[in-house]
PDB file of C-alpha atoms in Angstrom:
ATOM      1  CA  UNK A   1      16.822   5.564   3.320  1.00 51.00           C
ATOM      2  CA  UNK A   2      13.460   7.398   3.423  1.00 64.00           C
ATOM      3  CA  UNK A   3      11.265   9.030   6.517  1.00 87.00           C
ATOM      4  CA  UNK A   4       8.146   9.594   5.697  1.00 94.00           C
ATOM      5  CA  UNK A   5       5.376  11.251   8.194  1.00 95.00           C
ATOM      6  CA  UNK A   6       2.205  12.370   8.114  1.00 96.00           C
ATOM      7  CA  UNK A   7      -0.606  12.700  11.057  1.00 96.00           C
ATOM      8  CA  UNK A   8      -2.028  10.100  13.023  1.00 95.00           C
ATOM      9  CA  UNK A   9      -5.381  10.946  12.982  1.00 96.00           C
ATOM     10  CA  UNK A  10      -7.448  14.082  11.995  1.00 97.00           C
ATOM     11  CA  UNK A  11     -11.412  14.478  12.458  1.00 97.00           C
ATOM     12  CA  UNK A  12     -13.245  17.121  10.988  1.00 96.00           C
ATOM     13  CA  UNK A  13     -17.153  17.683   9.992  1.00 97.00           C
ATOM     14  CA  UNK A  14     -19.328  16.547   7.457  1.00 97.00           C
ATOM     15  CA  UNK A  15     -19.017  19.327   4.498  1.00 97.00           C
ATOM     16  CA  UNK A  16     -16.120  21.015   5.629  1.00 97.00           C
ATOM     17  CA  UNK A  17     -12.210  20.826   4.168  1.00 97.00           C
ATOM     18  CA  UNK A  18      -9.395  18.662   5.446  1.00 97.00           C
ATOM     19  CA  UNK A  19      -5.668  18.744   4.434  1.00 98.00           C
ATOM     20  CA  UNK A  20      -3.510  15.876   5.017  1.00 98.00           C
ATOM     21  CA  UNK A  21      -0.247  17.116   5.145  1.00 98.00           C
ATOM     22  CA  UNK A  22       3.106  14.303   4.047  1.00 98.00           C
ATOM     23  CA  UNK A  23       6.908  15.387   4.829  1.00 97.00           C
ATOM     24  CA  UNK A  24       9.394  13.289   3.291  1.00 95.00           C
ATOM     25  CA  UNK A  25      13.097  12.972   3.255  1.00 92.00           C
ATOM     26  CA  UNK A  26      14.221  10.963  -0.013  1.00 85.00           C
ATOM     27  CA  UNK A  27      17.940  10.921  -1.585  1.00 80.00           C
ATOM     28  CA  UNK A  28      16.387  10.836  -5.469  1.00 83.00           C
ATOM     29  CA  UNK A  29      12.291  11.833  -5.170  1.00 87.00           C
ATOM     30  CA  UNK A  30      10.583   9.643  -8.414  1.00 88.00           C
ATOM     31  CA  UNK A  31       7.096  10.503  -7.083  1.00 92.00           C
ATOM     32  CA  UNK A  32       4.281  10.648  -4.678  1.00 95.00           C
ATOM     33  CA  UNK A  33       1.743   8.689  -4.477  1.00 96.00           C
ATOM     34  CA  UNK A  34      -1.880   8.955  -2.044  1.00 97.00           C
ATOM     35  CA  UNK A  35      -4.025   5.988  -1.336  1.00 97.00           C
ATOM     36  CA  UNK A  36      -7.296   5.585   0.741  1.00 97.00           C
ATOM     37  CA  UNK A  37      -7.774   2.792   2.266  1.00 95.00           C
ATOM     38  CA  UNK A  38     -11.351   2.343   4.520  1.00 94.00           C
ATOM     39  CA  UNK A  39     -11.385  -0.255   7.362  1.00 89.00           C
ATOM     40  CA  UNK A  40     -10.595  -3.824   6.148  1.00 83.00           C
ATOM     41  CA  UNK A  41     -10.579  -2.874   2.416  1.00 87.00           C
ATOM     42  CA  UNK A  42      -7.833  -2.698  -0.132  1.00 90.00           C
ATOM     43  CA  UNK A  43      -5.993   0.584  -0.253  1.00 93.00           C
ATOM     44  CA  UNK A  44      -7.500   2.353  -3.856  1.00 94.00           C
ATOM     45  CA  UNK A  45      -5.550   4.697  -5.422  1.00 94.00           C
ATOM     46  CA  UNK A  46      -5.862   8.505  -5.165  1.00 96.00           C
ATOM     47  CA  UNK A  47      -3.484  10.533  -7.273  1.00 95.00           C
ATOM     48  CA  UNK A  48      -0.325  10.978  -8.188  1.00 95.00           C
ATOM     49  CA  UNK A  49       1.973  13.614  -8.108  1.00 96.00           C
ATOM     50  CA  UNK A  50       5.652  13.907  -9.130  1.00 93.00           C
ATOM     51  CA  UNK A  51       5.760  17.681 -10.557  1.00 95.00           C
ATOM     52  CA  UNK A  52       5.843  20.666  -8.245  1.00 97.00           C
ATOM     53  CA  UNK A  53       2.309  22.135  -8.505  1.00 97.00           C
ATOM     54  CA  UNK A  54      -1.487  20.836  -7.445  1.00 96.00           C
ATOM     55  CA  UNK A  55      -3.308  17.955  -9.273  1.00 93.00           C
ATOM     56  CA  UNK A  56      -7.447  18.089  -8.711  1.00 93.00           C
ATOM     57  CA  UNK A  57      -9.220  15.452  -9.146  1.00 90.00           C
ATOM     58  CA  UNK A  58     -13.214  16.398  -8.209  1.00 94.00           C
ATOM     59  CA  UNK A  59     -13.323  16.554  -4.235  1.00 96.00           C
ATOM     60  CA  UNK A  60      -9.739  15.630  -3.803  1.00 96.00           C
ATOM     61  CA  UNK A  61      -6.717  17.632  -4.683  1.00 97.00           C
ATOM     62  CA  UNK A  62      -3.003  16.787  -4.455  1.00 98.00           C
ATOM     63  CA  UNK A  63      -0.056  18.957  -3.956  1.00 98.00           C
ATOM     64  CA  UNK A  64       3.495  18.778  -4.318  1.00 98.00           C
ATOM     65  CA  UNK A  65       6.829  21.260  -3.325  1.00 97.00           C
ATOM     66  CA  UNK A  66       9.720  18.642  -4.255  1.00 95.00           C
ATOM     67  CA  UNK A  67      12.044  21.457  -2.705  1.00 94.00           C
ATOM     68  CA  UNK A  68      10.380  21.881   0.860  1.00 95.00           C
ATOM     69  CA  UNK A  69      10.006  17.189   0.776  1.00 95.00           C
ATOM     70  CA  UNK A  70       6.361  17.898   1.498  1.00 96.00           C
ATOM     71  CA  UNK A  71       2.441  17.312  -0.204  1.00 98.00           C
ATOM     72  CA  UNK A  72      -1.125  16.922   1.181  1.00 98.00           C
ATOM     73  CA  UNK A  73      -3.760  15.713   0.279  1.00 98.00           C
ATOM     74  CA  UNK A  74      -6.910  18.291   0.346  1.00 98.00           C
ATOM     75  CA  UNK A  75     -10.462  16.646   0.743  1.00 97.00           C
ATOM     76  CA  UNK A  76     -13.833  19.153   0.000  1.00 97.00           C
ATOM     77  CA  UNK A  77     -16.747  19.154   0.730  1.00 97.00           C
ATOM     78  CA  UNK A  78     -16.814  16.114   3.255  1.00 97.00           C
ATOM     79  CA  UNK A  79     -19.057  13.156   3.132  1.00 97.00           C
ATOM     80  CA  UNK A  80     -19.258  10.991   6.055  1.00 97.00           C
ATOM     81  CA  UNK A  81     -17.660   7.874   3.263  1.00 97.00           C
ATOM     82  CA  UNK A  82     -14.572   9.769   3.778  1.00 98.00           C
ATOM     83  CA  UNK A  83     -13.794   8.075   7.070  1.00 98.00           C
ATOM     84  CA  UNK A  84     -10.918   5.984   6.154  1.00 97.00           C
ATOM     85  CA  UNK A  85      -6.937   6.231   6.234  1.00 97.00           C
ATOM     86  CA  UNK A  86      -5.144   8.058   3.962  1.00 98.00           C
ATOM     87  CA  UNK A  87      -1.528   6.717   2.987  1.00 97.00           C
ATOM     88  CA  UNK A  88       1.362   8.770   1.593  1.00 97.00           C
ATOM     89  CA  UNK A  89       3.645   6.755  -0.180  1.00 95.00           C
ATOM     90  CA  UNK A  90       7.183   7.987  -2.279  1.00 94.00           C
ATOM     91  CA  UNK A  91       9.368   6.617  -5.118  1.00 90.00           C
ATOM     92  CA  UNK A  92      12.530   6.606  -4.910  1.00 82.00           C
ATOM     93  CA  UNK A  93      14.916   6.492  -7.644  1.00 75.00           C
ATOM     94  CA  UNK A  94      18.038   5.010  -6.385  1.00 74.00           C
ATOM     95  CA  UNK A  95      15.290   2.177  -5.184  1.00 73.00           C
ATOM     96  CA  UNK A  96      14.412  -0.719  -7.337  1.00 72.00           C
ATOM     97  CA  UNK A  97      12.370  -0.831  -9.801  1.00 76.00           C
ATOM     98  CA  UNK A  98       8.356   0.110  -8.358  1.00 76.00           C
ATOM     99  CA  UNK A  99       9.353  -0.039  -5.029  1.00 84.00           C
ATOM    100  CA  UNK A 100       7.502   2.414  -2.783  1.00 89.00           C
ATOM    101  CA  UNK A 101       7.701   3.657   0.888  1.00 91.00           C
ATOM    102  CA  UNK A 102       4.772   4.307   2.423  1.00 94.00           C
ATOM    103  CA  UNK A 103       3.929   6.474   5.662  1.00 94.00           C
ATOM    104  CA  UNK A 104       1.916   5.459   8.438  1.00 93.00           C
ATOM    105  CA  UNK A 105      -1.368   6.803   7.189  1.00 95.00           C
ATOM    106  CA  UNK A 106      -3.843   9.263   8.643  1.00 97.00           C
ATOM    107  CA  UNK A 107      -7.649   8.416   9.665  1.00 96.00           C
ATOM    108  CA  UNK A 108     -10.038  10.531   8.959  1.00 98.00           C
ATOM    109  CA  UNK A 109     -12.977  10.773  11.308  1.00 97.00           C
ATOM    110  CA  UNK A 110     -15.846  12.348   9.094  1.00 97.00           C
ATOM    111  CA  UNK A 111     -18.432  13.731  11.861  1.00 96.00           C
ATOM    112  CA  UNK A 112     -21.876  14.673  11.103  1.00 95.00           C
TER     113      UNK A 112
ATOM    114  CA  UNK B   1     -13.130  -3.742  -7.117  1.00 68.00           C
ATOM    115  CA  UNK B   2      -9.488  -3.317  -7.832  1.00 74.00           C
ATOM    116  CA  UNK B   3      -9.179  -6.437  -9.918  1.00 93.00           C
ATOM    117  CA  UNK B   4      -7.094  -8.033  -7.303  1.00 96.00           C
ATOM    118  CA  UNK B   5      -8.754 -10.668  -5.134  1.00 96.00           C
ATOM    119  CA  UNK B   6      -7.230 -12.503  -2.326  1.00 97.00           C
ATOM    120  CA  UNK B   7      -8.127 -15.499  -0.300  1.00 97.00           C
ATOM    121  CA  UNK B   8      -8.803 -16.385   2.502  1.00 97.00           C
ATOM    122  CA  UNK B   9     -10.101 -12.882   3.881  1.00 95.00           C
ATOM    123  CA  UNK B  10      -9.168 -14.489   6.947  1.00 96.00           C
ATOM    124  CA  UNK B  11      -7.455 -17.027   8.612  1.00 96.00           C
ATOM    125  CA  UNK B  12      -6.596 -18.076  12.418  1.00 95.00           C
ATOM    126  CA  UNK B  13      -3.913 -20.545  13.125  1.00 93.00           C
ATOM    127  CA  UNK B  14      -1.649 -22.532  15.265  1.00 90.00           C
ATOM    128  CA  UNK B  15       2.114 -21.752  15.593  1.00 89.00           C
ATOM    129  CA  UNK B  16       2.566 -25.356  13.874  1.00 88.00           C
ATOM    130  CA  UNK B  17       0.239 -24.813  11.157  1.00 89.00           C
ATOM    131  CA  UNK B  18       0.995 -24.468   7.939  1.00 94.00           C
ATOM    132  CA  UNK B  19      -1.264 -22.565   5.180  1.00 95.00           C
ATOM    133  CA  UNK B  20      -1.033 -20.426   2.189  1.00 97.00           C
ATOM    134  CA  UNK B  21      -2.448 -17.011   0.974  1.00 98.00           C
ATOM    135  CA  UNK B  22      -3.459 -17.053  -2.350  1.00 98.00           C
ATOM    136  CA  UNK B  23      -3.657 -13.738  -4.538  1.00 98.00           C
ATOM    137  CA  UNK B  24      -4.930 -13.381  -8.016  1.00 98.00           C
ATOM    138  CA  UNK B  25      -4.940 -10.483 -10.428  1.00 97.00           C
ATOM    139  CA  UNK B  26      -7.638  -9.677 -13.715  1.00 95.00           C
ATOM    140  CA  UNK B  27      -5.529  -6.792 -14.959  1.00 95.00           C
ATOM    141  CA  UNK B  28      -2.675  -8.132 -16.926  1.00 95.00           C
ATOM    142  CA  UNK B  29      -0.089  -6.338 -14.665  1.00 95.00           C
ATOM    143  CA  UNK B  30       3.264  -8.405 -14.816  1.00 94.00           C
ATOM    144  CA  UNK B  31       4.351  -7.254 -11.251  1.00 94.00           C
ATOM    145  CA  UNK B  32       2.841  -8.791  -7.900  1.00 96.00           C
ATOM    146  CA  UNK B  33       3.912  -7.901  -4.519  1.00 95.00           C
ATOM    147  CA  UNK B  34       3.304  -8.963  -1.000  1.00 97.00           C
ATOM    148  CA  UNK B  35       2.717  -6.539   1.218  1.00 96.00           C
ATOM    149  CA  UNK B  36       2.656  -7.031   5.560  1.00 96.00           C
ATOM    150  CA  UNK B  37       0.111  -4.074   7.267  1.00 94.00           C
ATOM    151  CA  UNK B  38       0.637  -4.312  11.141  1.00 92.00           C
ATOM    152  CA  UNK B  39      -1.622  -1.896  12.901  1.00 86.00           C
ATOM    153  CA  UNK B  40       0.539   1.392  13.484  1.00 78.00           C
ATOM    154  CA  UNK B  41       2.827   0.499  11.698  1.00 87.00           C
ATOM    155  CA  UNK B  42       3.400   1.450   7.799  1.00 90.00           C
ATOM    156  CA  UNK B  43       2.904  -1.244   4.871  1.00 93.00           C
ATOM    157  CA  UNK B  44       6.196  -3.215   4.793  1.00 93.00           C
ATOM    158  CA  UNK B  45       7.345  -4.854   1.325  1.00 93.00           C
ATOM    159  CA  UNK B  46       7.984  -8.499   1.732  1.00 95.00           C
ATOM    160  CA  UNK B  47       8.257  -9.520  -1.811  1.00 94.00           C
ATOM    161  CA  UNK B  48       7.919  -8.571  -5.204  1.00 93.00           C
ATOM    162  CA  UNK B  49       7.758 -10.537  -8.206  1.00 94.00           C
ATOM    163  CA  UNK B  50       8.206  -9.380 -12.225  1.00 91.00           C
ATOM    164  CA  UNK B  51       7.347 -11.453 -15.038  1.00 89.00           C
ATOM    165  CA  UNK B  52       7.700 -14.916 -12.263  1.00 88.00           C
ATOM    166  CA  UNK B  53      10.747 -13.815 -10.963  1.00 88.00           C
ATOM    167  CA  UNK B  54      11.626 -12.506  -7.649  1.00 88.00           C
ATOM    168  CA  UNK B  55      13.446  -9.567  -8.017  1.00 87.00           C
ATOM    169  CA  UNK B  56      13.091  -8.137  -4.066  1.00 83.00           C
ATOM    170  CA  UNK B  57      13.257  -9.793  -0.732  1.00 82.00           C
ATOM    171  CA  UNK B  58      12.956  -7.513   2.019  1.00 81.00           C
ATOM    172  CA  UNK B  59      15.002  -9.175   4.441  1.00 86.00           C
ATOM    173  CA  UNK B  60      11.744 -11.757   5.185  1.00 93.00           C
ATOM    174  CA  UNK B  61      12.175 -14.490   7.580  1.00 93.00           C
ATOM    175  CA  UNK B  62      12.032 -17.524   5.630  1.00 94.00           C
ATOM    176  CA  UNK B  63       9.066 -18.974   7.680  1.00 95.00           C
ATOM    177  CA  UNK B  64       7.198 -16.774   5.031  1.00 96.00           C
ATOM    178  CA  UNK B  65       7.535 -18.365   1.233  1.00 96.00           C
ATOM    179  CA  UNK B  66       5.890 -17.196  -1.632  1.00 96.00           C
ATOM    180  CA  UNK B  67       5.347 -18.477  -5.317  1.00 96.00           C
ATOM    181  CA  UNK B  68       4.540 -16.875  -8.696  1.00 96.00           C
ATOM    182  CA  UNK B  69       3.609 -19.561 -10.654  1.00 95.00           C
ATOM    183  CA  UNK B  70       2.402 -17.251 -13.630  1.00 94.00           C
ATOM    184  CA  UNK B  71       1.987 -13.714 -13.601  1.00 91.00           C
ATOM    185  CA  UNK B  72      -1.504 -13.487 -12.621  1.00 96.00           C
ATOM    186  CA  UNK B  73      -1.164 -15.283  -9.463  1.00 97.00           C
ATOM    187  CA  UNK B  74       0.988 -15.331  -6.405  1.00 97.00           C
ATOM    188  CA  UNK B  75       1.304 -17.199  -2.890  1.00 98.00           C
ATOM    189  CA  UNK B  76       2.713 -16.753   0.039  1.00 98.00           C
ATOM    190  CA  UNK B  77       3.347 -20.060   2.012  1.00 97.00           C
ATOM    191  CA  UNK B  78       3.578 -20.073   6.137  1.00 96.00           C
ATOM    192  CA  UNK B  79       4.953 -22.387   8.478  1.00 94.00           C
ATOM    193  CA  UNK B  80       5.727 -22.819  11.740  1.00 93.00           C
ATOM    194  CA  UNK B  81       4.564 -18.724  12.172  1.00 94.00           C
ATOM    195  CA  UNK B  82       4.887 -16.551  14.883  1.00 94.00           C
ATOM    196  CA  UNK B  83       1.967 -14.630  16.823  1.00 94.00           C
ATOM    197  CA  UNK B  84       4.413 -11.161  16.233  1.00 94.00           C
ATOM    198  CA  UNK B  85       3.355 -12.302  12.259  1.00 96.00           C
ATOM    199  CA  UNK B  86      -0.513 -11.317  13.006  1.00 96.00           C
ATOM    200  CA  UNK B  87      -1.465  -8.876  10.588  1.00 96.00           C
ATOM    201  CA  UNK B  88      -3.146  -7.841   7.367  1.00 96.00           C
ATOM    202  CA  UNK B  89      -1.046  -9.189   4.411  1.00 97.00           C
ATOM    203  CA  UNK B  90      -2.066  -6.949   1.006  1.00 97.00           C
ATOM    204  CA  UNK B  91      -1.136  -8.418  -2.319  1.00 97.00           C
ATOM    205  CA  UNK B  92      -0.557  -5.439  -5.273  1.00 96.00           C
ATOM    206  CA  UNK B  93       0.156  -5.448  -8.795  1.00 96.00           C
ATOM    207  CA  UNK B  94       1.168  -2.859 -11.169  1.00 94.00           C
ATOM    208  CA  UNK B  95       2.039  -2.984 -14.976  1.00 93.00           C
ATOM    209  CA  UNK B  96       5.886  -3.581 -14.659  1.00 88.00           C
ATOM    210  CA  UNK B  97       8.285  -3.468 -12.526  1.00 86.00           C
ATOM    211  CA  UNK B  98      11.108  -0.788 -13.896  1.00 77.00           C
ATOM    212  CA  UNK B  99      12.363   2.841 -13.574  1.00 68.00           C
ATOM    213  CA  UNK B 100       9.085   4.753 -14.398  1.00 75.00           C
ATOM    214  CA  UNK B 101       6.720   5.182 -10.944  1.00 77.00           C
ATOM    215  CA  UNK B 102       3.736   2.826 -11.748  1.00 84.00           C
ATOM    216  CA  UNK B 103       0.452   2.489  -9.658  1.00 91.00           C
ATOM    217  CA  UNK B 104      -0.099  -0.450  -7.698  1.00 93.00           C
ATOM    218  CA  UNK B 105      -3.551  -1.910  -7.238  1.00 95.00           C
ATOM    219  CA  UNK B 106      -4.558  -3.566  -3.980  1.00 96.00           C
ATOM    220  CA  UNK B 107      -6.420  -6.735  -3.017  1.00 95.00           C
ATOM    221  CA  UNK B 108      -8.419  -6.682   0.078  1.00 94.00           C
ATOM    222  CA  UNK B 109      -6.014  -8.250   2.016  1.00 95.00           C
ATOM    223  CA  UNK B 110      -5.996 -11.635   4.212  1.00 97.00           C
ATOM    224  CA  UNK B 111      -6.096 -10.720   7.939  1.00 96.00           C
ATOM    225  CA  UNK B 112      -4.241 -13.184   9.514  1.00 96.00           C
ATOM    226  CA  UNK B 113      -4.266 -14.102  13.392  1.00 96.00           C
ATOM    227  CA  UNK B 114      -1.226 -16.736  14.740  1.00 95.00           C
ATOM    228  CA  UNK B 115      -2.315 -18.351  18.272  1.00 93.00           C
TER     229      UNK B 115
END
């Protein structure tokens, strides 16, 4: 089976730099994935990881350590649309096919 | 605008109703899923489907149905539901369904409230 946590809820200011941190505990990792997901939308896809190593996409960064079971998700520069939950999700191989696991999520309050 | 709608956005109804969610996809994915979001609680898989074929059941009471009738849409059918079954059900889809990790795009989701 998989465990999968990450933070309830974090709050941090408007400009400043939060990290997300995911621990996981898989039997065959096949990747990460992160997902936002604001108040009754649709989670949207963030990035993917599934090499050791950090992925950057503009604001938002993604890391990886498949040896330590752990990423986060790094968010710059803060805009007050960051607000939302963030969801860690993993692949695992033995699973079938696409099938992910996701984590609780973690809110973000963006304060001005 | 993930190109995955769902409808209703929301729905109330009796334990002796019966209704359906309906989920549609504009990407040409062959893989739908039905997803159940209770509030603190992770996204549960209910059901996914590849190419019109169920190929996971996650232990789902059968009060909950669904239907692929083609691979750009996909149902779930509810009767005789219980309130415990409030919650936001999210329909995905991603290319395939197979060993490589694939992104799955969300619809909005149908918030559903059982009196």
């Amino acid at each position: 089976g998989q465990n999968i946590d990450q933070p309830t809820e974090m709050t941090a200011t408007e400009g400043a730099i939060v990290q997300i941190n995911c621990t996981y505990q898989t039997s065959g990792f096949n990747g990460l994935f992160w997902y936002q997901q604001h108040a009754g939308e649709a989670p949207t896809f963030l990035s993917y990881n599934v090499l050791d190593g950090l992925e950057e996409k503009g604001r938002f960064s993604s890391f990886l350590s498949r040896s330590k079971g752990y990423s986060y998700l790094l968010l710059k520069e803060l805009q007050m649309k960051d607000s939302a939950s963030y969801l860690c999700a993993v692949r695992d191989l033995r699973a079938a096919g696409n099938k992910l696991t996701f984590g609780g999520g973690t809110r973000v309050l963006v304060k001005p | 605008e993930t190109g995955v709608t769902q409808t209703p956005r929301h729905l109330v109804m009796g334990m002796t109703n019966k209704k359906s969610l309906k989920c549609e996809q504009h990407l040409g994915h062959n893989a739908m899923y039905w997803y159940k979001q209770s509030a603190k609680k992770p996204l549960e898989l209910m059901f996914v489907y590849s190419l019109e074929e169920r190929v996971e059941n996650n232990s789902v009471p059968s009060r909950f149905s669904p239907e692929c009738p083609n691979s750009s849409h996909l149902f779930l059918h509810l009767h005789t539901l219980q309130p415990e079954d409030s919650a936001l059900y999210l329909c995905a889809s991603s290319q395939d369904w197979g060993r490589k990790a694939e992104t799955q795009y969300f619809g909005p989701g149908t918030r559903l409230l059982v009196l």
